[in-house]
Structures are given as structure tokens and as C-alpha cells.
Amino acid sequence: MKKLALLVYPEFSLQEVMNLSRLFRWEYDIFTEVISSGKEPVKSEEGIVVLPQKTTDEFSVEDYSCLILPGCSDLTEVMKDKKIFEFLASFRENFDFPIGAICSGPMLLARAGVLKNKKFTASVFMDFFDFCPFLERENYVAAPEVVSGNIVTAGGNNFNGFAVKMAHLLGLQCSDRILSGYMDNWTKEDYEAYLPPEAVNEVRATFCDF
């Protein structure tokens, strides 16, 4: 069975993708392989250090069942990583290979042009649409998860639903409640948060360089 490719970068969220990794391993015997732009150790936002097994240069679509992008508590470093975005940009015209991105992970896909004209969701403040031109406000959907063709995007608090939607996208038999902790009670407003006014200029300055 092909492996699941987990793309990691500094401050990535390990907990958002571990239920997915567990589900794929124990239900479908699909192992996770960690990839990154280099072979150096990468520290998660939880402080856990992982060692990439392959680089993005060594990645081959034929070896994997899907590509997963976790969220990231601080996008500063990954936004400067040209290799990451060159790698992601290679999927712009690939409408078959399954890709999943959770929390702020969809922002990386959007900046690489992979989400152009595609419906998506993400854990982002609505203010980001004002200073991140690569984020298409008209295609944002305020919901726990969105499936658009070969891509699943999800909010960071919907990690179980994200895992299930990825299994469904791959055509795997999977109950909608195979894991616990689903987003049964949510409102559109839960996915339309705004930055505190005093933080807007600081965050704007961070993203204007990208």
C-alpha cells in the first residue's frame, strides 16, 4: 500500500494530523512518511522534533496515496521557504492526486496557486483576505471542512472530520463517526473571526513581505 506523505515545516501542528495518521495506519495499513524541504530536524508547535525521511526534491507522486499539510502556529519561516512553494506549485495542474490541508495549511496551498478558483476553508482571520492577495475571499467557505475536487481543507479544530474526509476522498470505507470528537454544533460565525484592531497592522506587516 502506498504511504501517506506528511509535509512538515517549522512550528507545524502535530496534533492536527495524528488522528489521521492513526486512522490510516490501523484501519488501512497506510504508513506515514515525513517529508520536508530538507533533511534537518523540524520542531512542531508542541515542541516535538521530527526527522524528515525524504525531501521535497525526492518526492514522487507514484509512491504516495496523498499529501497532507498540517497547520502552523507561526508561518514566518515556512513563508520564506522557496523549496516548499516550488514543490506545492507542482500540483497546480494535478487534479487527481489527493491533497489535504488543515488549519493554516490551506494558506500554503493558496500561496502556491493550488487553490486558485477552488472552494476552501481554513483557520484564518477574515482580515487576512485584505492583505493576502493569494487568498480568494469569494471562494472561502465558512465551514468545518470543504471538499473541492481532489483537495480537502478543514479548520484546525476539525481534525477528526478532516481524517474521515481524506479517507472518503481516497475511496476508503470509513464510517462518519469512526473517531470521537466531531464538530456537531457549529455556526458560520465560528469560521469568520477577526483580529483585534490593535493587532491588524502588526500582522499586515508580517504578510506584506510575501
C-alpha positions as a Markdown table, in Angstrom:
| # | Residue | x | y | z |
|---|---|---|---|---|
| 1 | Met | 0.0 | 0.0 | 0.0 |
| 2 | Lys | 1.3 | 3.5 | -0.8 |
| 3 | Lys | 2.3 | 5.8 | 2.0 |
| 4 | Leu | 0.8 | 9.0 | 3.3 |
| 5 | Ala | 3.1 | 11.9 | 2.8 |
| 6 | Leu | 3.1 | 14.4 | 5.7 |
| 7 | Leu | 4.7 | 17.7 | 4.8 |
| 8 | Val | 6.3 | 19.4 | 7.8 |
| 9 | Tyr | 7.8 | 22.9 | 8.4 |
| 10 | Pro | 8.8 | 24.8 | 11.5 |
| 11 | Glu | 6.0 | 25.2 | 14.0 |
| 12 | Phe | 3.7 | 22.7 | 12.2 |
| 13 | Ser | 0.9 | 21.3 | 14.3 |
| 14 | Leu | 1.4 | 17.6 | 15.0 |
| 15 | Gln | -1.8 | 17.1 | 16.9 |
| 16 | Glu | -4.0 | 18.2 | 14.0 |
| 17 | Val | -2.8 | 15.3 | 11.8 |
| 18 | Met | -2.1 | 12.5 | 14.3 |
| 19 | Asn | -5.6 | 11.1 | 14.3 |
| 20 | Leu | -5.5 | 11.0 | 10.5 |
| 21 | Ser | -2.2 | 9.2 | 10.7 |
| 22 | Arg | -3.5 | 6.7 | 13.3 |
| 23 | Leu | -6.7 | 6.1 | 11.3 |
| 24 | Phe | -4.8 | 5.4 | 8.1 |
| 25 | Arg | -2.3 | 3.1 | 9.8 |
| 26 | Trp | -4.7 | 0.9 | 11.8 |
| 27 | Glu | -7.7 | 0.8 | 9.5 |
| 28 | Tyr | -5.9 | 0.7 | 6.1 |
| 29 | Asp | -2.3 | -0.3 | 6.9 |
| 30 | Ile | -1.1 | 3.0 | 5.3 |
| 31 | Phe | 2.0 | 4.3 | 7.0 |
| 32 | Thr | 3.0 | 8.0 | 7.3 |
| 33 | Glu | 6.3 | 9.2 | 5.8 |
| 34 | Val | 7.5 | 12.7 | 6.8 |
| 35 | Ile | 8.8 | 15.0 | 4.1 |
| 36 | Ser | 10.2 | 18.5 | 4.2 |
| 37 | Ser | 12.3 | 20.9 | 2.1 |
| 38 | Gly | 15.5 | 19.5 | 3.8 |
| 39 | Lys | 16.6 | 16.6 | 6.0 |
| 40 | Glu | 17.2 | 18.8 | 9.1 |
| 41 | Pro | 15.1 | 18.1 | 12.2 |
| 42 | Val | 11.9 | 20.1 | 12.3 |
| 43 | Lys | 10.3 | 21.1 | 15.6 |
| 44 | Ser | 6.5 | 21.1 | 15.8 |
| 45 | Glu | 4.5 | 23.8 | 17.6 |
| 46 | Glu | 4.2 | 21.3 | 20.5 |
| 47 | Gly | 7.9 | 21.2 | 20.8 |
| 48 | Ile | 8.3 | 17.7 | 19.3 |
| 49 | Val | 11.2 | 17.3 | 16.9 |
| 50 | Val | 10.7 | 15.1 | 13.9 |
| 51 | Leu | 13.3 | 13.9 | 11.3 |
| 52 | Pro | 12.2 | 14.1 | 7.7 |
| 53 | Gln | 12.6 | 10.9 | 5.8 |
| 54 | Lys | 12.6 | 12.4 | 2.3 |
| 55 | Thr | 13.0 | 15.9 | 0.9 |
| 56 | Thr | 10.5 | 17.6 | -1.5 |
| 57 | Asp | 13.1 | 17.1 | -4.3 |
| 58 | Glu | 12.9 | 13.3 | -3.7 |
| 59 | Phe | 9.1 | 13.2 | -3.6 |
| 60 | Ser | 7.4 | 11.1 | -6.3 |
| 61 | Val | 3.6 | 11.1 | -6.6 |
| 62 | Glu | 3.7 | 7.4 | -7.5 |
| 63 | Asp | 4.9 | 6.5 | -4.1 |
| 64 | Tyr | 2.1 | 8.1 | -2.1 |
| 65 | Ser | -1.6 | 7.8 | -1.6 |
| 66 | Cys | -2.0 | 11.5 | -0.7 |
| 67 | Leu | -0.2 | 14.6 | 0.6 |
| 68 | Ile | -1.1 | 16.2 | 4.0 |
| 69 | Leu | -0.4 | 19.8 | 5.1 |
| 70 | Pro | -0.8 | 20.4 | 8.9 |
| 71 | Gly | -1.5 | 23.8 | 10.3 |
| 72 | Cys | 1.3 | 26.0 | 11.7 |
| 73 | Ser | 1.3 | 28.3 | 14.7 |
| 74 | Asp | 3.8 | 30.7 | 13.2 |
| 75 | Leu | 4.0 | 31.0 | 9.4 |
| 76 | Thr | 7.1 | 33.3 | 9.3 |
| 77 | Glu | 9.7 | 30.6 | 8.5 |
| 78 | Val | 7.7 | 28.5 | 6.1 |
| 79 | Met | 6.6 | 31.5 | 4.1 |
| 80 | Lys | 10.3 | 32.1 | 3.3 |
| 81 | Asp | 10.9 | 28.5 | 2.2 |
| 82 | Lys | 11.1 | 28.7 | -1.6 |
| 83 | Lys | 11.5 | 24.9 | -1.9 |
| 84 | Ile | 8.2 | 24.3 | -0.2 |
| 85 | Phe | 6.4 | 26.6 | -2.6 |
| 86 | Glu | 8.1 | 25.3 | -5.6 |
| 87 | Phe | 7.1 | 21.8 | -4.5 |
| 88 | Leu | 3.5 | 22.8 | -3.9 |
| 89 | Ala | 3.3 | 24.7 | -7.1 |
| 90 | Ser | 4.0 | 21.5 | -9.0 |
| 91 | Phe | 0.4 | 20.4 | -8.0 |
| 92 | Arg | -1.3 | 23.3 | -9.7 |
| 93 | Glu | -2.3 | 21.2 | -12.7 |
| 94 | Asn | -2.6 | 17.9 | -10.9 |
| 95 | Phe | -6.4 | 17.4 | -10.4 |
| 96 | Asp | -6.2 | 13.8 | -9.4 |
| 97 | Phe | -3.6 | 13.4 | -6.6 |
| 98 | Pro | -5.4 | 13.7 | -3.2 |
| 99 | Ile | -4.2 | 16.6 | -1.0 |
| 100 | Gly | -5.4 | 17.6 | 2.4 |
| 101 | Ala | -4.7 | 20.8 | 4.3 |
| 102 | Ile | -5.9 | 21.7 | 7.8 |
| 103 | Cys | -5.9 | 24.9 | 9.9 |
| 104 | Ser | -3.5 | 27.4 | 8.3 |
| 105 | Gly | -2.2 | 24.7 | 5.9 |
| 106 | Pro | -4.6 | 25.9 | 3.1 |
| 107 | Met | -2.8 | 29.2 | 3.1 |
| 108 | Leu | 0.3 | 27.5 | 1.9 |
| 109 | Leu | -1.7 | 25.8 | -0.9 |
| 110 | Ala | -3.3 | 29.1 | -1.8 |
| 111 | Arg | 0.0 | 31.0 | -2.0 |
| 112 | Ala | 1.4 | 28.3 | -4.3 |
| 113 | Gly | -1.6 | 28.7 | -6.6 |
| 114 | Val | -3.1 | 25.3 | -5.9 |
| 115 | Leu | -6.4 | 26.6 | -4.6 |
| 116 | Lys | -7.0 | 29.1 | -7.4 |
| 117 | Asn | -10.7 | 29.0 | -8.3 |
| 118 | Lys | -11.3 | 26.3 | -5.7 |
| 119 | Lys | -13.7 | 26.4 | -2.7 |
| 120 | Phe | -11.8 | 26.0 | 0.6 |
| 121 | Thr | -11.9 | 26.7 | 4.3 |
| 122 | Ala | -9.1 | 27.3 | 6.8 |
| 123 | Ser | -8.4 | 28.7 | 10.3 |
| 124 | Val | -7.7 | 32.2 | 9.2 |
| 125 | Phe | -8.8 | 35.6 | 10.4 |
| 126 | Met | -11.1 | 37.4 | 7.9 |
| 127 | Asp | -8.6 | 40.3 | 7.9 |
| 128 | Phe | -6.1 | 38.1 | 6.1 |
| 129 | Phe | -8.2 | 38.4 | 2.9 |
| 130 | Asp | -7.4 | 42.2 | 2.9 |
| 131 | Phe | -3.6 | 41.8 | 2.8 |
| 132 | Cys | -3.0 | 38.3 | 1.3 |
| 133 | Pro | -3.9 | 38.6 | -2.4 |
| 134 | Phe | -3.4 | 34.9 | -2.9 |
| 135 | Leu | -6.4 | 34.1 | -0.6 |
| 136 | Glu | -9.6 | 34.3 | -2.7 |
| 137 | Arg | -12.3 | 35.6 | -0.5 |
| 138 | Glu | -15.0 | 34.7 | -2.9 |
| 139 | Asn | -14.0 | 31.0 | -2.7 |
| 140 | Tyr | -13.8 | 30.8 | 1.1 |
| 141 | Val | -16.5 | 28.7 | 2.8 |
| 142 | Ala | -17.2 | 29.2 | 6.5 |
| 143 | Ala | -17.5 | 25.5 | 7.4 |
| 144 | Pro | -15.6 | 22.8 | 9.3 |
| 145 | Glu | -14.4 | 21.2 | 6.1 |
| 146 | Val | -14.7 | 21.6 | 2.3 |
| 147 | Val | -14.0 | 19.1 | -0.4 |
| 148 | Ser | -13.2 | 20.6 | -3.8 |
| 149 | Gly | -12.2 | 18.1 | -6.4 |
| 150 | Asn | -9.0 | 16.3 | -5.2 |
| 151 | Ile | -8.5 | 18.7 | -2.2 |
| 152 | Val | -9.8 | 18.6 | 1.3 |
| 153 | Thr | -9.4 | 21.6 | 3.5 |
| 154 | Ala | -10.5 | 21.9 | 7.2 |
| 155 | Gly | -10.5 | 24.1 | 10.2 |
| 156 | Gly | -7.9 | 23.3 | 12.8 |
| 157 | Asn | -10.5 | 22.1 | 15.4 |
| 158 | Asn | -12.0 | 19.6 | 13.0 |
| 159 | Phe | -9.1 | 17.2 | 12.8 |
| 160 | Asn | -11.3 | 14.1 | 13.1 |
| 161 | Gly | -13.6 | 15.2 | 10.4 |
| 162 | Phe | -10.6 | 16.0 | 8.3 |
| 163 | Ala | -9.3 | 12.5 | 8.7 |
| 164 | Val | -12.6 | 11.0 | 7.7 |
| 165 | Lys | -13.0 | 13.2 | 4.6 |
| 166 | Met | -9.5 | 12.3 | 3.5 |
| 167 | Ala | -10.4 | 8.6 | 3.8 |
| 168 | His | -13.5 | 9.2 | 1.8 |
| 169 | Leu | -11.6 | 11.1 | -0.9 |
| 170 | Leu | -9.2 | 8.1 | -1.3 |
| 171 | Gly | -12.2 | 5.8 | -1.7 |
| 172 | Leu | -11.6 | 4.0 | 1.6 |
| 173 | Gln | -14.5 | 2.5 | 3.5 |
| 174 | Cys | -14.9 | 4.7 | 6.6 |
| 175 | Ser | -17.7 | 5.5 | 9.0 |
| 176 | Asp | -18.5 | 9.1 | 9.5 |
| 177 | Arg | -18.1 | 8.6 | 13.3 |
| 178 | Ile | -15.0 | 6.2 | 13.2 |
| 179 | Leu | -13.3 | 8.7 | 15.6 |
| 180 | Ser | -14.7 | 10.7 | 18.5 |
| 181 | Gly | -14.9 | 14.5 | 18.9 |
| 182 | Tyr | -16.7 | 15.7 | 15.8 |
| 183 | Met | -18.0 | 19.2 | 15.1 |
| 184 | Asp | -21.7 | 18.6 | 15.6 |
| 185 | Asn | -22.5 | 22.1 | 16.8 |
| 186 | Trp | -21.1 | 25.0 | 14.8 |
| 187 | Thr | -22.1 | 28.2 | 13.3 |
| 188 | Lys | -20.9 | 30.2 | 10.3 |
| 189 | Glu | -19.7 | 32.9 | 12.7 |
| 190 | Asp | -17.3 | 30.3 | 14.2 |
| 191 | Tyr | -15.3 | 30.5 | 10.9 |
| 192 | Glu | -15.4 | 34.3 | 10.4 |
| 193 | Ala | -13.1 | 35.5 | 13.2 |
| 194 | Tyr | -11.3 | 38.9 | 13.1 |
| 195 | Leu | -8.1 | 40.1 | 14.5 |
| 196 | Pro | -8.2 | 42.5 | 17.5 |
| 197 | Pro | -7.9 | 46.0 | 16.0 |
| 198 | Glu | -4.5 | 46.6 | 17.7 |
| 199 | Ala | -3.0 | 43.5 | 16.0 |
| 200 | Val | -4.1 | 44.2 | 12.4 |
| 201 | Asn | -1.1 | 46.4 | 11.5 |
| 202 | Glu | 1.4 | 44.1 | 13.0 |
| 203 | Val | 0.0 | 41.1 | 11.2 |
| 204 | Arg | -0.3 | 43.0 | 8.0 |
| 205 | Ala | 3.4 | 43.9 | 8.1 |
| 206 | Thr | 4.3 | 40.2 | 8.6 |
| 207 | Phe | 2.4 | 39.2 | 5.5 |
| 208 | Cys | 3.1 | 42.1 | 3.2 |
| 209 | Asp | 6.6 | 40.7 | 2.6 |
| 210 | Phe | 5.3 | 37.5 | 1.0 |
